[in-house]
Coordinates of C-alpha atoms and ligand atoms in Angstrom, one line a residue:
X1 CA 0.0 0.0 0.0
X2 CA 1.5 3.4 -1.0
X3 CA 1.0 6.8 0.6
X4 CA -1.5 9.2 -0.8
X5 CA 1.2 11.8 -1.7
X6 CA 3.1 9.1 -3.6
X7 CA -0.2 8.0 -5.4
X8 CA -0.9 11.6 -6.4
X9 CA 2.7 12.0 -7.7
X10 CA 2.4 8.9 -9.8
X11 CA -1.0 10.0 -11.2
X12 CA 0.3 13.4 -12.2
X13 CA 3.5 12.0 -13.7
X14 CA 1.7 9.5 -15.8
X15 CA -1.1 11.7 -17.0
X16 CA -0.3 13.8 -20.1
X17 CA -2.1 16.9 -21.3
X18 CA -4.3 16.3 -24.4
X19 CA -3.7 18.1 -27.8
X20 CA -5.0 21.4 -28.9
X21 CA -8.2 22.4 -30.7
X22 CA -9.6 25.7 -32.2
X23 CA -12.8 27.0 -30.6
X24 CA -14.9 30.2 -30.9
X25 CA -13.9 32.6 -28.2
X26 CA -17.4 32.8 -26.7
X27 CA -17.2 29.0 -26.2
X28 CA -13.8 29.2 -24.6
X29 CA -14.7 30.0 -21.0
X30 CA -12.6 28.1 -18.5
X31 CA -10.6 26.4 -21.3
X32 CA -6.8 26.5 -21.1
X33 CA -5.1 28.7 -23.7
X34 CA -2.8 26.8 -26.0
X35 CA -1.2 29.8 -27.9
X36 CA 0.4 33.0 -26.8
X37 CA -1.8 36.1 -27.5
X38 CA -0.1 39.2 -28.7
X39 CA -1.5 42.7 -29.3
X40 CA -2.4 43.4 -32.9
X41 CA -2.0 47.2 -32.4
X42 CA -1.4 49.8 -29.8
X43 CA -4.1 50.4 -27.2
X44 CA -5.3 53.1 -27.2
X45 CA -4.5 53.2 -30.9
X46 CA -4.1 57.0 -30.8
X47 CA -4.2 59.7 -28.1
X48 CA -7.8 60.1 -27.0
X49 CA -10.0 61.9 -24.4
X50 CA -10.7 60.4 -21.0
X51 CA -13.6 62.9 -20.4
X52 CA -16.5 64.7 -22.0
X53 CA -15.5 68.4 -22.3
X54 CA -13.4 70.7 -24.4
X55 CA -10.0 70.1 -26.2
X56 CA -7.9 73.2 -25.7
X57 CA -4.3 74.5 -26.1
X58 CA -2.8 74.7 -22.6
X59 CA -1.2 78.1 -23.4
X60 CA -4.7 79.5 -23.9
X61 CA -5.9 78.6 -20.4
X62 CA -3.0 79.6 -18.2
X63 CA -4.2 81.2 -15.0
X64 CA -7.9 80.4 -15.8
X65 CA -10.2 80.4 -12.7
X66 CA -13.9 81.0 -11.8
X67 CA -13.1 84.7 -11.2
X68 CA -10.9 85.0 -14.3
X69 CA -12.1 82.5 -16.8
X70 CA -10.4 82.0 -20.2
X71 CA -12.9 82.7 -23.0
X72 CA -12.4 80.5 -26.1
X73 CA -14.3 80.3 -29.4
X74 CA -16.2 76.9 -29.9
X75 CA -15.3 75.3 -33.2
X76 CA -16.2 71.9 -34.7
X77 CA -16.6 68.8 -32.6
X78 CA -14.6 65.6 -31.9
X79 CA -16.8 62.5 -31.5
X80 CA -15.7 58.9 -30.8
X81 CA -15.2 57.3 -34.2
X82 CA -14.7 60.5 -36.2
X83 CA -11.5 62.3 -37.3
X84 CA -11.5 65.7 -35.5
X85 CA -10.8 69.2 -37.0
X86 CA -7.6 71.1 -36.3
X87 CA -7.6 73.3 -33.2
X88 CA -6.8 77.0 -33.9
X89 CA -5.2 79.3 -31.3
X90 CA -7.8 80.9 -28.9
X91 CA -10.4 78.2 -29.8
X92 CA -11.8 75.0 -28.1
X93 CA -13.3 71.9 -29.7
X94 CA -16.1 70.0 -27.9
X95 CA -14.9 66.5 -27.3
X96 CA -16.4 63.2 -25.9
X97 CA -14.8 60.3 -24.0
X98 CA -12.8 58.1 -26.3
X99 CA -12.7 60.7 -29.2
X100 CA -9.4 61.5 -30.8
X101 CA -7.4 64.5 -29.6
X102 CA -7.5 67.3 -32.4
X103 CA -4.2 68.3 -33.9
X104 CA -3.0 71.4 -31.9
X105 CA -4.8 70.4 -28.6
X106 CA -2.8 69.3 -25.6
X107 CA -5.3 69.4 -22.7
X108 CA -8.9 68.3 -22.1
X109 CA -11.1 70.3 -19.7
X110 CA -14.0 68.3 -18.4
X111 CA -17.5 69.8 -19.0
X112 CA -18.0 70.5 -15.2
X113 CA -15.1 73.0 -15.3
X114 CA -16.6 75.1 -18.1
X115 CA -19.6 77.4 -18.9
X116 CA -21.0 77.8 -22.4
X117 CA -22.6 81.1 -23.6
X118 CA -23.5 81.1 -27.2
X119 CA -20.4 80.2 -29.2
X120 CA -18.0 81.0 -26.4
X121 CA -16.8 78.5 -23.7
X122 CA -15.5 79.9 -20.4
X123 CA -12.8 77.7 -18.9
X124 CA -13.1 78.0 -15.1
X125 CA -9.9 76.2 -14.0
X126 CA -6.4 75.8 -15.4
X127 CA -5.5 72.1 -15.5
X128 CA -2.0 70.7 -16.1
X129 CA -0.9 70.3 -19.7
X130 CA -1.9 66.9 -20.9
X131 CA -4.8 66.5 -18.4
X132 CA -7.4 63.9 -19.3
X133 CA -5.5 62.6 -22.3
X134 CA -5.2 58.8 -22.6
X135 CA -1.9 58.2 -24.4
X136 CA -1.5 56.1 -27.5
X137 CA -0.2 52.7 -26.4
X138 CA -0.7 53.6 -22.7
X139 CA -2.4 50.2 -22.0
X140 CA -0.2 48.1 -24.4
X141 CA 1.8 48.3 -27.5
X142 CA 1.5 46.3 -30.8
X143 CA 3.3 43.0 -30.4
X144 CA 3.2 42.9 -26.6
X145 CA 2.4 39.5 -25.0
X146 CA -1.0 40.0 -23.5
X147 CA -2.0 36.4 -22.4
X148 CA 0.6 33.6 -22.2
X149 CA -0.4 30.0 -23.1
X150 CA -1.4 27.9 -20.2
X151 CA -3.8 30.5 -18.7
X152 CA -7.3 29.6 -18.0
X153 CA -9.7 31.8 -20.0
X154 CA -12.1 33.9 -17.8
X155 CA -14.4 36.7 -19.0
X156 CA -11.5 39.2 -18.7
X157 CA -9.3 37.1 -21.0
X158 CA -12.1 36.6 -23.5
X159 CA -12.7 40.3 -23.6
X160 CA -9.0 40.9 -24.4
X161 CA -9.1 38.2 -27.1
X162 CA -12.0 40.0 -28.7
X163 CA -10.3 43.3 -28.6
X164 CA -7.3 41.9 -30.5
X165 CA -9.6 40.7 -33.2
X166 CA -9.5 36.9 -32.4
X167 CA -12.7 35.1 -33.4
X168 CA -11.3 31.7 -32.6
X169 CA -8.5 30.6 -30.3
X170 CA -6.4 27.4 -29.7
X171 CA -7.2 25.8 -26.4
X172 CA -6.4 22.4 -24.8
X173 CA -8.8 19.6 -25.7
X174 CA -11.2 18.3 -23.0
X175 CA -11.2 14.6 -22.1
X176 CA -14.1 12.3 -22.7
X177 CA -14.7 10.4 -19.4
X178 CA -16.5 7.1 -19.6
X179 CA -18.2 5.7 -16.5
X180 CA -18.9 2.0 -15.9
X181 CA -20.9 1.1 -12.8
X182 CA -20.3 -2.5 -11.6
X183 CA -22.0 -4.7 -9.1
X184 CA -24.7 -7.4 -9.2
X185 CA -26.7 -5.5 -6.6
X186 CA -26.6 -2.1 -8.3
X187 CA -29.7 -0.9 -10.1
X188 CA -30.1 2.2 -12.2
X189 CA -32.8 4.8 -11.6
X190 CA -36.2 3.4 -12.6
X191 CA -35.2 -0.3 -12.4
X192 CA -37.6 -2.5 -10.3
X193 CA -36.3 -3.4 -6.9
X194 CA -37.1 -7.1 -6.4
X195 CA -34.8 -8.0 -3.5
X196 CA -33.8 -6.4 -0.2
X197 CA -30.1 -6.8 -1.2
X198 CA -30.4 -4.5 -4.2
X199 CA -29.0 -1.0 -4.1
X200 CA -30.0 2.0 -6.2
X201 CA -26.9 3.6 -7.7
X202 CA -25.6 6.9 -6.4
X203 CA -22.0 6.7 -7.7
X204 CA -23.0 6.8 -11.4
X205 CA -24.6 10.2 -11.2
X206 CA -22.4 11.7 -8.5
X207 CA -19.4 10.9 -10.7
X208 CA -21.1 12.1 -13.8
X209 CA -21.8 15.5 -12.3
X210 CA -18.4 15.7 -10.6
X211 CA -16.8 15.3 -14.1
X212 CA -19.2 18.0 -15.5
X213 CA -18.2 20.3 -12.6
X214 CA -14.5 19.8 -13.6
X215 CA -15.3 20.9 -17.1
X216 CA -14.8 17.6 -18.8
X217 CA -17.2 15.5 -20.9
X218 CA -18.8 12.6 -19.0
X219 CA -20.5 9.6 -20.6
X220 CA -22.4 6.8 -18.8
X221 CA -21.1 3.6 -20.6
X222 CA -23.4 1.4 -18.7
X223 CA -24.0 -1.0 -15.8
X224 CA -22.0 -4.2 -15.6
X225 CA -22.9 -7.2 -13.4
X226 CA -20.1 -9.0 -11.6
X227 CA -19.5 -11.5 -14.5
X228 CA -16.7 -11.6 -17.1
X229 CA -19.1 -11.4 -20.1
X230 CA -20.9 -8.3 -18.9
X231 CA -17.7 -6.5 -17.9
X232 CA -16.0 -7.3 -21.2
X233 CA -19.0 -6.1 -23.1
X234 CA -19.0 -2.7 -21.4
X235 CA -15.2 -2.3 -21.7
X236 CA -15.6 -2.5 -25.5
X237 CA -17.3 0.9 -25.4
X238 CA -14.6 2.4 -23.3
X239 CA -12.2 2.5 -26.2
X240 CA -13.6 5.9 -27.4
X241 CA -12.8 7.6 -24.1
X242 CA -9.7 9.4 -22.8
X243 CA -10.5 8.5 -19.2
X244 CA -12.2 5.3 -18.0
X245 CA -13.8 5.4 -14.5
X246 CA -15.2 2.2 -13.0
X247 CA -17.0 2.1 -9.7
X248 CA -17.1 -0.9 -7.4
X249 CA -15.4 -4.2 -7.7
X250 CA -11.8 -3.1 -6.8
X251 CA -11.3 -4.5 -3.3
X252 CA -10.4 -8.1 -2.6
X253 CA -13.7 -9.8 -2.9
X254 CA -14.1 -12.8 -5.2
X255 CA -16.3 -10.8 -7.5
X256 CA -13.9 -7.8 -7.6
X257 CA -13.0 -8.4 -11.2
X258 CA -12.5 -4.9 -12.6
X259 CA -8.7 -4.5 -12.3
X260 CA -7.9 -7.8 -14.0
X261 CA -10.4 -7.2 -16.8
X262 CA -9.2 -3.7 -17.7
X263 CA -5.7 -5.1 -17.9
X264 CA -6.7 -8.0 -20.2
X265 CA -9.3 -6.3 -22.4
X266 CA -7.9 -2.7 -22.7
X267 CA -4.2 -3.5 -22.0
X268 CA -4.3 -1.1 -19.0
X269 CA -1.0 -1.1 -17.1
X270 CA -1.9 -0.8 -13.5
X271 CA 0.5 1.6 -11.7
X272 CA -0.9 1.2 -8.2
X273 CA -3.7 -0.5 -6.4
X274 CA -4.4 0.3 -2.8
X275 CA -3.5 3.6 -1.1
X276 CA -3.1 4.3 2.6
X277 CA -6.2 6.5 2.3
X278 CA -9.6 6.6 4.1
X279 CA -12.0 6.5 2.4
X280 CA -10.9 5.0 -0.8
X281 CA -8.2 2.5 0.1
X282 CA -8.7 0.0 -2.8
X283 CA -8.4 2.6 -5.6
X284 CA -6.5 1.5 -8.7
X285 CA -4.8 3.6 -11.3
X286 CA -3.4 2.7 -14.7
X287 CA -2.6 4.0 -18.2
X288 CA -3.6 2.6 -21.6
X289 CA -3.9 3.6 -25.2
X290 CA -1.3 3.6 -27.9
X291 CA 1.3 5.7 -26.0
X292 CA -0.2 5.3 -22.5
X293 CA -2.1 8.6 -23.1
X294 CA -5.4 7.3 -21.7
X295 CA -6.0 6.8 -18.0
X296 CA -8.0 4.4 -15.8
X297 CA -9.3 4.7 -12.3
X298 CA -10.9 1.8 -10.5
X299 CA -12.9 3.7 -7.9
X300 CA -14.2 1.9 -4.8
X301 CA -17.9 1.3 -4.6
X302 CA -18.7 2.9 -1.2
X303 CA -20.5 6.1 -2.1
X304 CA -18.4 8.5 0.0
X305 CA -15.2 6.7 -1.1
X306 CA -16.3 7.2 -4.8
X307 CA -16.8 11.0 -4.3
X308 CA -13.7 11.6 -2.2
X309 CA -11.4 9.6 -4.6
X310 CA -12.8 11.6 -7.5
X311 CA -11.9 14.9 -5.7
X312 CA -8.4 14.0 -4.5
X313 CA -7.0 11.8 -7.3
X314 CA -9.3 11.8 -10.4
X315 CA -10.0 15.5 -10.6
X316 CA -6.3 16.5 -10.5
X317 CA -5.6 14.0 -13.3
X318 CA -8.5 15.3 -15.5
X319 CA -7.3 18.9 -14.9
X320 CA -3.8 17.9 -15.9
X321 CA -5.2 16.4 -19.2
X322 CA -7.2 19.7 -19.7
X323 CA -3.9 21.6 -19.6
X324 CA -4.1 23.1 -16.1
X325 CA -0.6 24.0 -14.9
X326 CA -1.5 23.5 -11.2
X327 CA -4.0 20.8 -11.2
X328 CA -3.7 19.8 -7.5
X329 CA -6.3 20.8 -4.9
X330 CA -5.4 23.9 -3.0
X331 CA -4.8 23.2 0.7
X332 CA -6.1 25.7 3.2
X333 CA -5.7 26.0 7.0
X334 CA -8.5 26.5 9.5
X335 CA -9.4 26.1 13.2
X336 CA -11.3 23.0 14.3
X337 CA -14.4 23.8 16.2
X338 CA -15.1 20.4 17.8
X339 CA -12.9 17.5 19.0
X340 CA -12.2 14.8 16.5
X341 CA -11.2 11.3 17.5
X342 CA -10.6 8.0 15.6
X343 CA -9.5 4.5 16.7
X344 CA -7.4 3.4 13.8
X345 CA -4.9 5.9 12.4
X346 CA -3.0 3.8 9.8
X347 CA -4.3 5.8 6.8
X348 CA -4.5 9.5 5.8
X349 CA -8.2 10.3 6.3
X350 CA -10.2 12.9 4.5
X351 CA -13.1 13.7 6.9
X352 CA -16.2 15.6 5.9
X353 CA -16.6 19.0 7.4
X354 CA -18.4 22.3 7.0
X355 CA -16.1 25.3 6.8
X356 CA -17.2 28.9 7.5
X357 CA -15.2 32.1 7.2
X358 CA -15.6 34.4 10.2
X359 CA -13.4 37.1 11.7
X360 CA -10.4 36.5 9.4
X361 CA -10.3 32.7 9.9
X362 CA -11.7 29.6 8.5
X363 CA -13.7 27.6 11.1
X364 CA -13.9 23.9 10.5
X365 CA -16.8 21.8 11.9
X366 CA -16.2 18.0 11.5
X367 CA -19.2 15.8 11.1
X368 CA -19.9 12.9 13.5
X369 CA -20.9 10.5 10.7
X370 CA -17.8 9.5 8.8
X371 CA -18.6 6.0 7.5
X372 CA -17.8 5.7 3.9
X373 CA -21.2 4.1 3.0
X374 CA -23.2 7.1 4.3
X375 CA -23.5 9.4 1.4
X376 CA -25.8 11.8 3.4
X377 CA -22.6 12.8 5.3
X378 CA -21.6 14.7 2.1
X379 CA -24.9 16.6 1.9
X380 CA -24.0 19.4 4.3
X381 CA -20.2 19.3 3.8
X382 CA -18.2 21.7 1.8
X383 CA -14.7 20.6 2.7
X384 CA -12.5 17.6 3.4
X385 CA -10.1 17.8 6.4
X386 CA -6.8 15.9 6.2
X387 CA -6.0 13.8 9.2
X388 CA -2.5 12.4 9.0
X389 CA -1.4 8.9 9.6
X390 CA -0.7 8.2 13.4
X391 CA -3.0 11.1 14.5
X392 CA -5.8 9.7 16.7
X393 CA -7.2 12.9 18.0
X394 CA -7.4 16.6 17.2
X395 CA -8.8 19.0 19.8
X396 CA -11.1 21.9 19.2
X397 CA -9.0 25.1 18.6
X398 CA -6.2 23.2 16.9
X399 CA -5.2 24.1 13.3
X400 CA -6.2 21.6 10.5
X401 CA -5.5 21.4 6.8
X402 CA -8.5 21.1 4.5
X403 CA -9.6 21.3 0.8
X404 CA -12.8 22.8 -0.4
X405 CA -15.0 20.8 -2.7
X406 CA -17.7 23.4 -2.8
X407 CA -17.3 27.2 -2.2
X408 CA -21.0 28.1 -2.7
X409 CA -22.6 26.6 0.4
Ligands
LIG501 N1 -11.6 -7.9 2.9 C1 -11.6 -6.6 2.6 N2 -12.8 -6.1 2.3 C2 -12.9 -4.8 2.0 C3 -11.7 -4.0 1.9 C4 -10.5 -4.6 2.2 O1 -9.4 -4.0 2.2 N3 -10.5 -6.0 2.5 N4 -11.8 -2.7 1.7 C5 -13.0 -2.1 2.0 C6 -13.1 -0.7 1.5 S1 -12.1 0.4 2.3 C7 -13.9 -0.3 0.5 S2 -14.0 1.3 0.0 C8 -14.8 -1.3 -0.2 C9 -14.7 -1.0 -1.7 O2 -15.0 -2.1 -2.4 P1 -15.3 -2.3 -3.9 O3 -14.8 -1.2 -4.7 O4 -14.9 -3.6 -4.3 O5 -16.8 -2.0 -4.0 P2 -18.0 -3.1 -3.9 O6 -17.6 -4.2 -3.0 O7 -18.5 -3.3 -5.2 O8 -19.0 -2.2 -3.1 C10 -18.8 -1.6 -1.8 C11 -20.1 -1.0 -1.2 O9 -20.5 0.1 -2.0 C12 -21.8 -0.1 -2.6 N5 -21.9 0.4 -3.9 C13 -21.2 -0.1 -5.0 N6 -21.5 0.5 -6.1 C14 -22.4 1.5 -5.8 C15 -23.0 2.5 -6.5 N7 -22.9 2.6 -7.8 N8 -23.9 3.3 -5.9 C16 -24.1 3.1 -4.5 N9 -23.5 2.2 -3.8 C17 -22.6 1.4 -4.4 C18 -22.0 -1.6 -2.5 O10 -23.3 -1.9 -2.5 C19 -21.2 -1.9 -1.2 O11 -22.0 -1.7 -0.1 O12 -14.4 -2.6 0.1 C20 -14.3 -2.8 1.5 N10 -14.1 -4.2 1.7
LIG502 O1 -11.9 3.2 1.6 MO1 -13.1 2.4 2.2 O2 -14.0 3.8 1.7 O3 -12.4 3.0 3.7 O4 -14.6 2.2 3.0

């Protein structure tokens, strides 16, 4: 059995980012950029006004004040999108935010500091030469690197892509993730329950939506009974996927066939099976495909183990495939609000908790129900607290490390 840290290291070493594809920028939200983005021209492309007001020559307004305004003759107009007229000595040109600075003008006086009477504008205050002028190239210059490849595209990046005239952009591809649910006792939604021993699936749909939340493309391949024919049949359909997830059938039971069958049928090389982890100990990981570019996780059947293994091992791998440069979960520190005790301390445990932010600290309330078959323990949780090997007890007030799996609760 290997340590969780070692398992995560192997997963991230063996998992390779996918190739690139071209998408329309408005469909590129949260995708990872696969090309450097350079400016196509200066921004602003020419000096322009930062205010609505009047374009003047500074020498004409020296000493202007409310008591001693400078009187200038109004000529022409400079609107955003138009080419402005030339500014003569002793004159002022009405100008609007974003409009080009007329030749001869060197200062913009905002409307609030002026008074208009007929064709004369009175300037009520001297501003510094150059006031309210946004300089050509003040934001960036043609050719500047604006967004380096590897960045995740958020609305701000998409806006910049549009402003440099990109309709499409190269991003990393998204993996297709196939899910096979195994177990004789497992029924899909809608199937008739005929025996007490039958269990309605939860893992199929929690995994499906966890994959969606990560931004990848989930597919339910199907439900396989614990027999070779059924498993082989379902595995045939896995060939079109980049990631294969199976749930159930990975521990040591006689019917835990998954690991052996993926090795035989899909030529998966298993890199580890069993991690000193709670919940999720029997998790298996492997690679397959022509160059080992596809990955496989055998996820334990217990519903909490399935969700936790996804968060702490599968999600980082899928994010690596998607091109994320830091695909690991971010670890935070908070203060435990209630004592936590456990009998056996031979595995790193991820315990369900509710984290709240108050008075500059994260406060972490651990839940009492921690059994890995009780999915309801996930319902009010928004975080997983890491309890290290050999730690039997943590007292209220002590600092703990945790990861968020939901920031919205
Ligand atoms: N002798 C040992 N037994 C077990 C060990 C062990 O080391 N030695 N490990 C235990 C741990 S830890 C876990 S976790 C489970 C995982 O076992 P499997 O992955 O083989 O899962 P199953 O046996 O198929 O199912 C376990 C449990 O989960 C329920 N289940 C399965 N699939 C679903 C589903 N899609 N939706 C909801 N619930 C599901 C299933 O009914 C079982 O109750 O093994 C321990 N045993
Ligand atoms: O890993 Mo198992 O989930 O401890 O029950």
